[in-house]
PDB file of C-alpha atoms in Angstrom:
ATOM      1  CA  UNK T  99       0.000   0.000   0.000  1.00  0.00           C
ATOM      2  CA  UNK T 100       2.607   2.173   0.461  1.00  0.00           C
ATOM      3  CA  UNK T 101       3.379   5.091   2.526  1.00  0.00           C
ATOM      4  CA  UNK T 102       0.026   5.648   3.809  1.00  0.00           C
ATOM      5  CA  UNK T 103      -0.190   9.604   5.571  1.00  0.00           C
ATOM      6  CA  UNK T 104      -3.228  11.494   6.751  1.00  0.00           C
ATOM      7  CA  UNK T 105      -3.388  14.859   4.327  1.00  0.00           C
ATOM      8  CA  UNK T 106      -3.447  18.260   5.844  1.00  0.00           C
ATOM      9  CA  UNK T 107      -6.642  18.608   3.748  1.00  0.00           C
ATOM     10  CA  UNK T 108      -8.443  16.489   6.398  1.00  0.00           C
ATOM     11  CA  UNK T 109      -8.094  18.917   9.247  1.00  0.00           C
ATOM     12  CA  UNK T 110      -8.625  21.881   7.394  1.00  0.00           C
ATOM     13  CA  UNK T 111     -11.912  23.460   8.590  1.00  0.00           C
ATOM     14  CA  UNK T 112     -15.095  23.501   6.643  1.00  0.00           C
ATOM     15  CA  UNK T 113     -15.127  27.611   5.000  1.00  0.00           C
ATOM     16  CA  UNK T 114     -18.839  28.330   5.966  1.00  0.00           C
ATOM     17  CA  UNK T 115     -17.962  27.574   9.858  1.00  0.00           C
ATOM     18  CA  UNK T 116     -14.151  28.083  10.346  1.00  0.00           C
ATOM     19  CA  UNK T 117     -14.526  24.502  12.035  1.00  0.00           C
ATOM     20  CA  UNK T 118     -12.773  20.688  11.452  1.00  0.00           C
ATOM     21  CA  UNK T 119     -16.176  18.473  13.265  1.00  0.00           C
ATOM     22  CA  UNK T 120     -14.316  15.488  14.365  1.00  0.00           C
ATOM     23  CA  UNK T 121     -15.333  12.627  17.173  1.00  0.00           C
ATOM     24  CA  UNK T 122     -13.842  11.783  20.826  1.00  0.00           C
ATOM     25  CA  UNK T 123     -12.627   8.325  20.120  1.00  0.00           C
ATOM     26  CA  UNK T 124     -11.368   6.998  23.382  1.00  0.00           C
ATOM     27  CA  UNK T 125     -11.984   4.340  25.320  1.00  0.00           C
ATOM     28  CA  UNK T 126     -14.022   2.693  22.518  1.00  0.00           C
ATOM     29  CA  UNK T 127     -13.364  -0.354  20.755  1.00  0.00           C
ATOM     30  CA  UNK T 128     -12.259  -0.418  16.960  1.00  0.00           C
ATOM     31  CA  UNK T 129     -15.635  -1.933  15.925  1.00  0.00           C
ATOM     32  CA  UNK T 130     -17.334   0.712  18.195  1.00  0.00           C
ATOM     33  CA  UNK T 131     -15.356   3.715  16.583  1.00  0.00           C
ATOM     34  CA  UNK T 132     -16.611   2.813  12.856  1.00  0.00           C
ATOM     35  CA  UNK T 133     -19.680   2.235  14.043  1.00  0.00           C
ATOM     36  CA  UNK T 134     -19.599   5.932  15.077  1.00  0.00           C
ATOM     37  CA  UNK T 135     -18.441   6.898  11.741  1.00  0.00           C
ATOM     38  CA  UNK T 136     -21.084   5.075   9.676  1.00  0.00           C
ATOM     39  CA  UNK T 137     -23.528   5.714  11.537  1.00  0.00           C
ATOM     40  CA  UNK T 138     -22.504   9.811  11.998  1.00  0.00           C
ATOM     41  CA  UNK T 139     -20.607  10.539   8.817  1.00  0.00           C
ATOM     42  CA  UNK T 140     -21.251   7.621   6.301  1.00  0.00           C
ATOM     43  CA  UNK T 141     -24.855   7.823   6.217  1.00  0.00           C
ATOM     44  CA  UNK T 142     -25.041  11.454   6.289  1.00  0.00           C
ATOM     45  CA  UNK T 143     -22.498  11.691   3.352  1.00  0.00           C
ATOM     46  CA  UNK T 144     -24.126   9.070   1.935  1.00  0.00           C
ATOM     47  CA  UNK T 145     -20.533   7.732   1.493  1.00  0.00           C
ATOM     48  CA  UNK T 146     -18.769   4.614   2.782  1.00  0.00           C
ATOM     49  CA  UNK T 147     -16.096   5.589   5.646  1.00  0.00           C
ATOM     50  CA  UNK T 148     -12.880   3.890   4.194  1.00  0.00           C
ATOM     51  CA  UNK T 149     -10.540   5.342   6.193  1.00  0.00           C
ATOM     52  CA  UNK T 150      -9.602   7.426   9.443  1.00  0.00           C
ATOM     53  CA  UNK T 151      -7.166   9.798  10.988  1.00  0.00           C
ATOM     54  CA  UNK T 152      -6.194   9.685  15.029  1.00  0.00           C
ATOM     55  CA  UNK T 153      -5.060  12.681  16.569  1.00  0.00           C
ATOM     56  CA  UNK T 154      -5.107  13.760  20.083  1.00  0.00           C
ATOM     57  CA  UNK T 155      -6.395  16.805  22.032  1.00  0.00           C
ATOM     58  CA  UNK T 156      -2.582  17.314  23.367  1.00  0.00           C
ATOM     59  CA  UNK T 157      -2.002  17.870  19.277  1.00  0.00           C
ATOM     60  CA  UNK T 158      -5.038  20.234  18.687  1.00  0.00           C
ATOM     61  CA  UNK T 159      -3.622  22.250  21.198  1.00  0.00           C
ATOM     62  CA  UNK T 160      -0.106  22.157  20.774  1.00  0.00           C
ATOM     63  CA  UNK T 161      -1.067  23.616  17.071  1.00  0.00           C
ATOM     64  CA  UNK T 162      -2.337  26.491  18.949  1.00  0.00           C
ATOM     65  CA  UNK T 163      -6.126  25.449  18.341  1.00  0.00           C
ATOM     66  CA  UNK T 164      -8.765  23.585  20.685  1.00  0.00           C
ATOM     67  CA  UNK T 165     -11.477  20.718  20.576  1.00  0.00           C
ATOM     68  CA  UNK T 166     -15.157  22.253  21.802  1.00  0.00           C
ATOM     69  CA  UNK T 167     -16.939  19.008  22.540  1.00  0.00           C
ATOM     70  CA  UNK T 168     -20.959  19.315  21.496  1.00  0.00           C
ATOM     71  CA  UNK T 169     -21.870  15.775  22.024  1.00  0.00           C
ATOM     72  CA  UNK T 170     -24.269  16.387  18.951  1.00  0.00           C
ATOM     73  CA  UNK T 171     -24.242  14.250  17.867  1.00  0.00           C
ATOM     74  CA  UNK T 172     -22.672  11.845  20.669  1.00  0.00           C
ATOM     75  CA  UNK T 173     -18.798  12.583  21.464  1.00  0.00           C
ATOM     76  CA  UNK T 174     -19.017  15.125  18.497  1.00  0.00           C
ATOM     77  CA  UNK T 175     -16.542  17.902  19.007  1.00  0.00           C
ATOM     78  CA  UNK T 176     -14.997  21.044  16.369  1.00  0.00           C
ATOM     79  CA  UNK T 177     -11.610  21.757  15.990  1.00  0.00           C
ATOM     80  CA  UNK T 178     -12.094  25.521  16.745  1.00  0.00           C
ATOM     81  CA  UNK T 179      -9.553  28.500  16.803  1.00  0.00           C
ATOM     82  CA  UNK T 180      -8.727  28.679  13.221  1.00  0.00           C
ATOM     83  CA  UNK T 181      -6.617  31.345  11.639  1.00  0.00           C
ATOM     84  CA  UNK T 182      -7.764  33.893   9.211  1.00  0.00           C
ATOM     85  CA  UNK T 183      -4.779  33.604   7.275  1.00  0.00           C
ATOM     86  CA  UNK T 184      -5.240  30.756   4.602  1.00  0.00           C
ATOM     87  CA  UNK T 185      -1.641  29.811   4.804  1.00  0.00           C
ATOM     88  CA  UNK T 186      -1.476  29.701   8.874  1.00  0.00           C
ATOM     89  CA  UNK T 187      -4.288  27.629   8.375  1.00  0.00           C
ATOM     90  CA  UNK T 188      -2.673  25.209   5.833  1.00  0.00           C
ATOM     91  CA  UNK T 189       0.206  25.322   8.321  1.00  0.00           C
ATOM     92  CA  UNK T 190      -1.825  24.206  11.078  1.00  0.00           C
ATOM     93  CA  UNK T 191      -3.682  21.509   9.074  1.00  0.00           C
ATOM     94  CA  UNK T 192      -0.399  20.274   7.888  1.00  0.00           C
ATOM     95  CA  UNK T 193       1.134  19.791  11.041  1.00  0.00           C
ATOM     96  CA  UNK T 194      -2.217  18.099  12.749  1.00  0.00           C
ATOM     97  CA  UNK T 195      -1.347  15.656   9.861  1.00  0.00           C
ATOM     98  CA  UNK T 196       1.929  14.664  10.870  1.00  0.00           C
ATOM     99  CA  UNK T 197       0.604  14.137  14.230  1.00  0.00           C
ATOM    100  CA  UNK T 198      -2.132  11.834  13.149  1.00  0.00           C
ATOM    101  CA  UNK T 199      -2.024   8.076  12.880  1.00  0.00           C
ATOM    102  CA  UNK T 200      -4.243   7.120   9.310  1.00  0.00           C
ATOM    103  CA  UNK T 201      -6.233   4.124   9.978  1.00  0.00           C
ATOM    104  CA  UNK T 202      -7.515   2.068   7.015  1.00  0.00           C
ATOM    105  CA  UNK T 203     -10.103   0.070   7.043  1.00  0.00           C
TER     106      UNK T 203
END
């Protein structure tokens, strides 16, 4: 498969909300956390969920930007704090990427 790495594209946040929704993960089994995404994101998308990226809170914030947990739906969360400036915000996306651990399905 090759060398398989997350893309800074998949943190970048959406334009319309300045926000990257992503999911609290832990403590839940592998089976339980694409369940989540199917259920959450697939459906919704109307897409299959093929593949995932890990990356921690301690990351978020060491980028200098922060999770605000919803819970809508459950253990939903945004990546909030983004940037103005498109390249800070390419910056910050890239290095959340090298952070994250790609999981493939």
């Amino acid at each position: 498969m090759g060398n398989l790495r997350t893309k800074p594209r998949a943190f970048e946040p959406s334009p319309k909300t300045r926000q990257t929704s992503v999911f609290w993960i832990g403590g839940l089994s592998d089976f339980e956390v694409w369940d989540l995404g199917d259920r959450f994101v697939g459906r919704v998308r109307e897409k299959p969920i093929l593949a995932r990226a890990t990356v921690t809170v301690r990351a978020v914030e060491a980028v200098g930007l922060r999770a605000d947990f919803d819970n809508a739906p459950p253990r939903h969360a945004n990546i909030v704090g983004w940037p103005e400036s498109k390249h800070e915000t390419k910056s910050r996306a890239q290095e959340l990427a090298a952070e994250a651990t790609l999981v493939v399905r």
